[in-house]
Coordinates of C-alpha atoms in Angstrom, one line a residue:
Chain A
X55 CA 126.7 111.7 78.8
X56 CA 125.5 108.9 76.5
X57 CA 121.9 109.0 75.4
X58 CA 120.6 105.6 74.3
X59 CA 117.1 104.7 73.2
X60 CA 115.9 101.4 74.6
X61 CA 113.9 99.6 71.8
X62 CA 111.5 97.8 74.1
X63 CA 108.0 98.6 75.4
X64 CA 108.4 96.0 78.2
X65 CA 108.4 97.9 81.5
X66 CA 110.2 95.0 83.2
X67 CA 113.0 95.0 80.7
X68 CA 113.3 98.8 81.1
X69 CA 113.6 98.5 84.8
X70 CA 116.2 95.7 84.7
X71 CA 118.3 97.5 82.0
X72 CA 118.0 100.9 83.7
X73 CA 119.1 99.2 86.9
X74 CA 122.3 97.7 85.6
X75 CA 123.3 100.4 83.1
X76 CA 122.3 103.4 85.1
X77 CA 121.6 102.5 88.7
X78 CA 120.9 106.2 89.7
X79 CA 118.1 108.0 88.0
X80 CA 118.3 111.8 88.4
X81 CA 115.0 113.6 88.5
X82 CA 115.2 117.3 87.7
X83 CA 113.3 120.1 89.4
X84 CA 111.5 120.7 86.1
X85 CA 110.4 117.0 86.0
X86 CA 108.9 117.2 89.5
X87 CA 107.3 120.5 88.8
X88 CA 109.3 122.8 91.1
X89 CA 109.9 126.2 89.4
X90 CA 110.6 128.6 92.2
X91 CA 114.0 130.0 93.2
X92 CA 115.6 128.7 96.3
X93 CA 117.3 131.5 98.3
X94 CA 120.8 130.6 99.4
X95 CA 121.2 132.6 102.6
X96 CA 124.0 130.6 104.4
X97 CA 127.6 131.6 104.4
X98 CA 129.1 128.2 103.9
X99 CA 128.8 125.8 101.0
X100 CA 127.5 123.1 103.4
X101 CA 124.8 125.5 104.6
X102 CA 123.6 126.5 101.2
X103 CA 123.7 122.9 99.9
X104 CA 121.5 121.9 102.9
X105 CA 119.0 124.7 102.3
X106 CA 118.5 123.5 98.8
X107 CA 118.0 119.9 99.8
X108 CA 115.7 120.8 102.8
X109 CA 113.5 122.9 100.6
X110 CA 112.9 120.2 98.1
X111 CA 112.7 117.4 100.7
X112 CA 110.0 119.2 102.7
X113 CA 107.9 119.4 99.6
X114 CA 108.4 116.0 98.0
X115 CA 109.7 113.7 100.8
X116 CA 112.1 112.0 98.4
X117 CA 115.9 111.7 98.5
X118 CA 117.5 114.9 97.2
X119 CA 121.0 115.8 96.1
X120 CA 122.3 119.3 95.9
X121 CA 125.5 121.0 95.0
X122 CA 127.0 124.3 96.2
X123 CA 130.2 125.4 94.6
X124 CA 132.4 128.4 94.5
X125 CA 135.8 129.8 93.6
X126 CA 138.2 130.8 96.4
X127 CA 141.0 133.2 95.4
X128 CA 143.9 133.3 97.7
X129 CA 144.9 137.0 97.2
X130 CA 141.2 138.0 97.8
X131 CA 141.1 136.2 101.1
X132 CA 139.0 133.3 99.6
X133 CA 136.5 135.6 97.9
X134 CA 134.2 135.2 96.1
X135 CA 133.5 131.9 97.8
X136 CA 129.9 131.2 98.5
X137 CA 129.0 134.4 96.7
X138 CA 130.7 133.3 93.4
X139 CA 127.5 133.3 91.4
X140 CA 126.5 136.8 92.5
X141 CA 129.9 138.4 92.8
X142 CA 129.0 141.2 90.5
X143 CA 125.4 141.5 91.8
X144 CA 122.2 139.5 92.3
X145 CA 121.5 139.0 88.6
X146 CA 125.1 139.0 87.4
X147 CA 126.0 136.9 84.3
X148 CA 129.0 134.5 84.4
X149 CA 130.9 137.0 82.3
X150 CA 130.1 140.0 84.6
X151 CA 131.4 137.9 87.6
X152 CA 134.7 136.8 86.1
X153 CA 135.4 140.2 84.6
X154 CA 135.0 141.7 88.1
X155 CA 137.4 139.1 89.4
X156 CA 139.9 139.7 86.7
X157 CA 139.8 143.5 87.5
X158 CA 140.3 142.8 91.2
X159 CA 143.4 140.8 90.3
X160 CA 144.8 143.3 87.8
X161 CA 148.6 143.4 88.0
X162 CA 148.5 140.9 91.0
X163 CA 151.1 138.2 90.7
X164 CA 149.6 135.8 93.2
X165 CA 146.9 134.2 91.2
X166 CA 146.4 131.0 93.3
X167 CA 142.8 129.9 93.5
X168 CA 140.7 126.8 94.1
X169 CA 137.3 125.6 93.2
X170 CA 135.3 123.9 95.9
X171 CA 132.1 121.8 95.6
X172 CA 130.1 120.5 98.4
X173 CA 127.5 117.9 97.5
X174 CA 124.7 117.3 100.1
X175 CA 122.8 114.0 99.9
X176 CA 119.6 114.3 101.9
X177 CA 118.0 110.9 102.2
X178 CA 115.8 111.9 105.2
X179 CA 116.1 114.5 108.0
X180 CA 118.1 111.9 110.0
X181 CA 120.3 110.8 107.2
X182 CA 122.3 113.7 105.6
X183 CA 125.7 113.4 104.2
X184 CA 128.2 115.9 102.7
X185 CA 130.9 115.2 100.1
X186 CA 133.6 117.8 99.3
X187 CA 135.7 118.1 96.2
X188 CA 138.5 120.6 95.5
X189 CA 140.4 121.6 92.4
X190 CA 143.5 123.8 92.8
X191 CA 144.8 126.0 90.1
X192 CA 145.3 129.7 89.1
X193 CA 143.4 132.6 87.6
X194 CA 144.3 133.3 84.0
X195 CA 145.2 136.8 82.7
X196 CA 142.2 136.8 80.4
X197 CA 139.2 134.5 79.6
X198 CA 139.8 131.6 77.2
X199 CA 137.5 129.0 75.8
X200 CA 133.8 128.4 75.7
X201 CA 133.2 125.1 77.5
X202 CA 131.7 124.8 80.9
X203 CA 130.2 127.7 82.8
X204 CA 130.8 130.1 85.7
X205 CA 134.5 130.9 86.1
X206 CA 135.7 128.1 83.9
X207 CA 137.1 130.4 81.2
X208 CA 139.5 132.1 83.7
X209 CA 140.5 129.0 85.8
X210 CA 143.6 127.0 84.9
X211 CA 143.8 123.7 86.8
X212 CA 147.2 122.8 88.3
X213 CA 149.3 120.9 85.8
X214 CA 147.5 122.3 82.8
X215 CA 148.2 125.3 80.6
X216 CA 144.6 125.8 79.4
X217 CA 141.5 127.0 81.2
X218 CA 138.6 124.8 82.1
X219 CA 136.8 126.7 79.4
X220 CA 139.3 125.3 76.9
X221 CA 139.4 121.7 78.2
X222 CA 136.9 119.2 76.9
X223 CA 133.9 118.2 79.0
X224 CA 135.4 114.7 79.2
X225 CA 138.6 116.0 80.8
X226 CA 136.7 118.4 83.1
X227 CA 134.4 115.7 84.2
X228 CA 137.3 113.6 85.3
X229 CA 139.2 116.3 87.2
X230 CA 136.8 118.9 88.4
X231 CA 135.9 119.8 92.0
X232 CA 132.3 118.6 91.2
X233 CA 133.5 115.3 89.8
X234 CA 135.7 114.7 92.8
X235 CA 132.8 115.3 95.3
X236 CA 130.5 113.1 93.2
X237 CA 133.0 110.3 93.1
X238 CA 133.1 110.3 96.9
X239 CA 129.3 110.1 96.8
X240 CA 129.6 107.2 94.4
X241 CA 131.9 105.3 96.7
X242 CA 129.3 105.4 99.5
X243 CA 126.1 104.8 97.5
Chain B
X40 CA 117.2 101.7 91.0
X41 CA 117.8 104.8 93.1
X42 CA 115.7 107.9 92.2
X43 CA 117.3 111.1 93.4
X44 CA 116.0 114.6 92.8
X45 CA 118.6 117.2 91.9
X46 CA 117.9 120.4 93.7
X47 CA 119.3 122.7 91.0
X48 CA 117.9 124.5 88.1
X49 CA 121.3 125.1 86.6
X50 CA 121.4 123.0 83.3
X51 CA 125.2 122.9 83.4
X52 CA 125.2 121.4 86.9
X53 CA 122.6 118.9 85.8
X54 CA 124.7 117.8 82.9
X55 CA 127.9 117.4 84.9
X56 CA 126.2 115.6 87.8
X57 CA 124.2 113.3 85.5
X58 CA 127.5 112.6 83.7
X59 CA 129.4 111.4 86.7
X60 CA 126.6 109.7 88.6
X61 CA 124.8 108.2 85.7
X62 CA 126.8 108.4 82.5
X63 CA 124.1 106.6 80.4
X64 CA 120.7 108.1 80.1
X65 CA 118.1 105.6 78.8
X66 CA 115.4 107.1 76.7
X67 CA 112.2 104.9 76.4
X68 CA 110.1 104.4 73.3
X69 CA 107.3 106.3 75.1
X70 CA 109.6 109.2 75.7
X71 CA 110.5 109.4 72.0
X72 CA 106.9 109.0 70.9
X73 CA 107.2 105.5 69.3
X74 CA 104.0 103.5 70.1
X75 CA 103.9 100.9 67.4
X76 CA 104.7 97.2 67.8
X77 CA 107.9 95.9 66.3
X78 CA 107.4 92.5 64.6
X79 CA 110.2 90.0 65.6
X80 CA 110.4 87.8 62.6
X81 CA 113.9 86.4 62.9
X82 CA 114.7 83.0 64.2
X83 CA 117.7 84.0 66.3
X84 CA 118.1 86.3 69.3
X85 CA 120.6 88.3 67.4
X86 CA 118.3 88.7 64.5
X87 CA 115.4 89.9 66.6
X88 CA 117.5 92.2 68.6
X89 CA 118.8 93.7 65.4
X90 CA 115.3 94.2 63.9
X91 CA 114.3 96.2 67.0
X92 CA 117.3 98.4 66.9
X93 CA 117.2 98.9 63.1
X94 CA 113.5 99.9 63.2
X95 CA 114.1 102.6 65.8
X96 CA 117.4 103.8 64.3
X97 CA 115.9 104.3 60.9
X98 CA 113.3 106.6 62.4
X99 CA 115.4 108.5 65.0
X100 CA 119.0 108.2 63.9
X101 CA 120.2 107.9 67.5
X102 CA 122.1 105.1 69.3
X103 CA 119.7 102.3 70.2
X104 CA 120.0 99.4 72.5
X105 CA 117.7 96.3 72.4
X106 CA 117.3 93.0 74.1
X107 CA 116.1 89.7 72.9
X108 CA 115.8 87.0 75.4
X109 CA 114.4 83.5 75.8
X110 CA 114.3 80.3 77.7
X111 CA 116.0 77.2 76.2
X112 CA 114.8 73.9 77.6
X113 CA 117.1 70.9 77.0
X114 CA 114.5 68.2 76.9
X115 CA 112.4 70.3 74.4
X116 CA 115.4 70.7 72.1
X117 CA 115.9 74.3 73.1
X118 CA 112.3 75.3 72.7
X119 CA 110.7 77.8 73.3
X120 CA 113.8 79.8 72.5
X121 CA 113.1 82.9 70.4
X122 CA 109.4 82.1 70.7
X123 CA 109.4 82.3 74.5
X124 CA 107.1 85.3 74.7
X125 CA 104.5 83.7 72.4
X126 CA 104.9 80.0 73.2
X127 CA 101.2 79.6 73.9
X128 CA 100.1 81.9 71.1
X129 CA 100.5 85.4 69.8
X130 CA 98.8 87.2 72.7
X131 CA 99.7 84.7 75.4
X132 CA 100.3 86.0 78.9
X133 CA 103.3 85.0 80.9
X134 CA 101.2 82.5 82.9
X135 CA 99.8 80.9 79.7
X136 CA 103.4 80.4 78.4
X137 CA 104.9 78.9 81.5
X138 CA 101.9 76.6 82.1
X139 CA 102.2 75.2 78.6
X140 CA 105.9 74.6 79.4
X141 CA 105.1 72.9 82.7
X142 CA 102.6 70.7 80.9
X143 CA 105.2 69.7 78.2
X144 CA 107.6 68.7 81.0
X145 CA 105.0 66.8 83.0
X146 CA 106.7 63.7 84.6
X147 CA 110.0 64.5 82.7
X148 CA 113.0 64.2 85.0
X149 CA 115.4 66.1 82.7
X150 CA 114.5 69.7 83.7
X151 CA 117.8 71.4 82.5
X152 CA 117.2 74.8 81.0
X153 CA 119.0 78.1 80.4
X154 CA 118.0 81.7 79.9
X155 CA 119.7 83.6 77.1
X156 CA 119.8 87.4 76.5
X157 CA 121.3 89.0 73.5
X158 CA 121.8 92.8 73.8
X159 CA 122.3 94.6 70.5
X160 CA 123.9 98.0 70.6
X161 CA 123.3 99.9 67.4
X162 CA 125.3 103.1 67.3
X163 CA 125.1 103.4 63.5
X164 CA 124.6 101.0 60.6
X165 CA 128.4 100.6 60.5
X166 CA 128.8 100.1 64.3
X167 CA 126.7 97.3 65.7
X168 CA 127.7 95.1 68.6
X169 CA 126.1 92.1 70.3
X170 CA 126.5 91.0 73.9
X171 CA 125.3 87.7 75.1
X172 CA 124.5 86.6 78.6
X173 CA 123.4 83.2 79.9
X174 CA 122.0 81.8 83.1
X175 CA 121.8 78.0 83.6
X176 CA 119.3 76.4 85.8
X177 CA 116.3 74.1 85.9
X178 CA 112.5 74.2 85.5
X179 CA 110.6 74.0 88.8
X180 CA 107.7 71.5 89.2
X181 CA 105.3 74.4 89.8
X182 CA 105.4 78.2 89.7
X183 CA 106.7 80.0 92.8
X184 CA 107.0 83.7 93.6
X185 CA 105.8 86.9 92.1
X186 CA 109.0 88.9 91.3
X187 CA 110.3 89.4 87.8
X188 CA 108.3 88.5 84.7
X189 CA 108.1 85.9 81.9
X190 CA 109.3 82.5 83.0
X191 CA 110.9 83.7 86.3
X192 CA 108.4 81.9 88.5
X193 CA 109.4 78.5 87.1
X194 CA 113.1 78.9 86.6
X195 CA 115.5 77.9 89.4
X196 CA 119.1 79.3 88.8
X197 CA 121.9 76.8 89.3
X198 CA 123.1 76.9 92.9
X199 CA 119.8 78.2 94.3
X200 CA 116.7 76.4 95.6
X201 CA 114.3 79.2 94.8
X202 CA 112.9 80.4 91.5
X203 CA 113.8 83.8 90.0
X204 CA 110.2 84.7 90.9
X205 CA 111.1 84.2 94.6
X206 CA 114.5 85.9 94.5
X207 CA 114.7 89.6 95.2
X208 CA 115.3 92.0 92.3
X209 CA 118.7 92.9 93.8
X210 CA 119.8 89.3 93.5
X211 CA 118.3 88.8 90.1
X212 CA 120.0 91.9 88.8
X213 CA 123.3 90.5 89.8
X214 CA 123.0 87.1 88.4
X215 CA 120.5 87.2 85.5
X216 CA 121.2 86.5 81.8
X217 CA 120.2 90.1 81.1
X218 CA 122.6 91.5 83.8
X219 CA 125.4 89.4 82.4
X220 CA 124.9 90.7 78.9
X221 CA 124.6 94.3 80.1
X222 CA 127.8 94.0 82.2
X223 CA 129.7 93.0 79.0
X224 CA 128.2 96.0 77.4
X225 CA 129.3 98.2 80.3
X226 CA 132.9 96.9 80.0
X227 CA 133.1 98.2 76.4
X228 CA 131.2 101.5 76.8

């Protein structure tokens, strides 16, 4: 992302320039003062994405976007799926999660996997939309690279010979499951 | 502009989502803690836009964007031009400025005018670019409408029969001199 300082103290100019250059302004939970954890108790990506949006919408009554993502490994019958971020336990680190996965695939030839993201856009209780993005690929033999987060160091996208952890954020942001879901959102809004 | 809360406290997700939905993040002078006035002493839009960028870049060493705009009235030999915001004096309000202009055009049939914006993008002292946008139109007989700012209530864009002050911000943000300059910037960055 490009950070640019606007050298103007004119609020009208700020609004017009923000509008054209950057029509969507994303407010973070920190900015709005929400510091709790949201429990993700559903067993689908859509369900968890909805829980996150609903929790925030109920409090702030403003449009909310949320993302629930996970890694589906074919040999493991689509595990870890919605449990990806807590595969190795409730407070597992990224590294603990992907090491458990590598262990479970030890000596297994079938390394097919895909990343899934579901974006939920919650404008109001009567106007909720979902956007899904997928990225197919395979699980590497060992972690490589330090970019990204989660399972990125062990996931090799189809057509590449490097993990998401090795690819630049520019490339990841063009091809990733999250980018694909967000592009669908962009087409509609 | 659309404000959306992102229901995630994951900084990686925030970055990826911000990047795809809103690739440019605009930092205001208030956000970076700059509260002084910048004196615009040049006699061209390019010159004043450059002064604003240079002042901020020297202090913060980060990419800066600035805007210098003005109204050029044909009968008044392109006045007020770069002096548009202080046409009726150093601390003139928008209303004082456009009333002076209306007085100077009293009973004058030639009401041709154009708005000009020059956007300066200052990435570093060796990488400075300018983008110009124009909007032709005419000066109304009297102020109309409360949208926008500056001379908007007395400027009728070509092809319209209402002032910029009467047109919605959605329409203004599609046709204005500032939007046209920013779109050129968007094409390059």
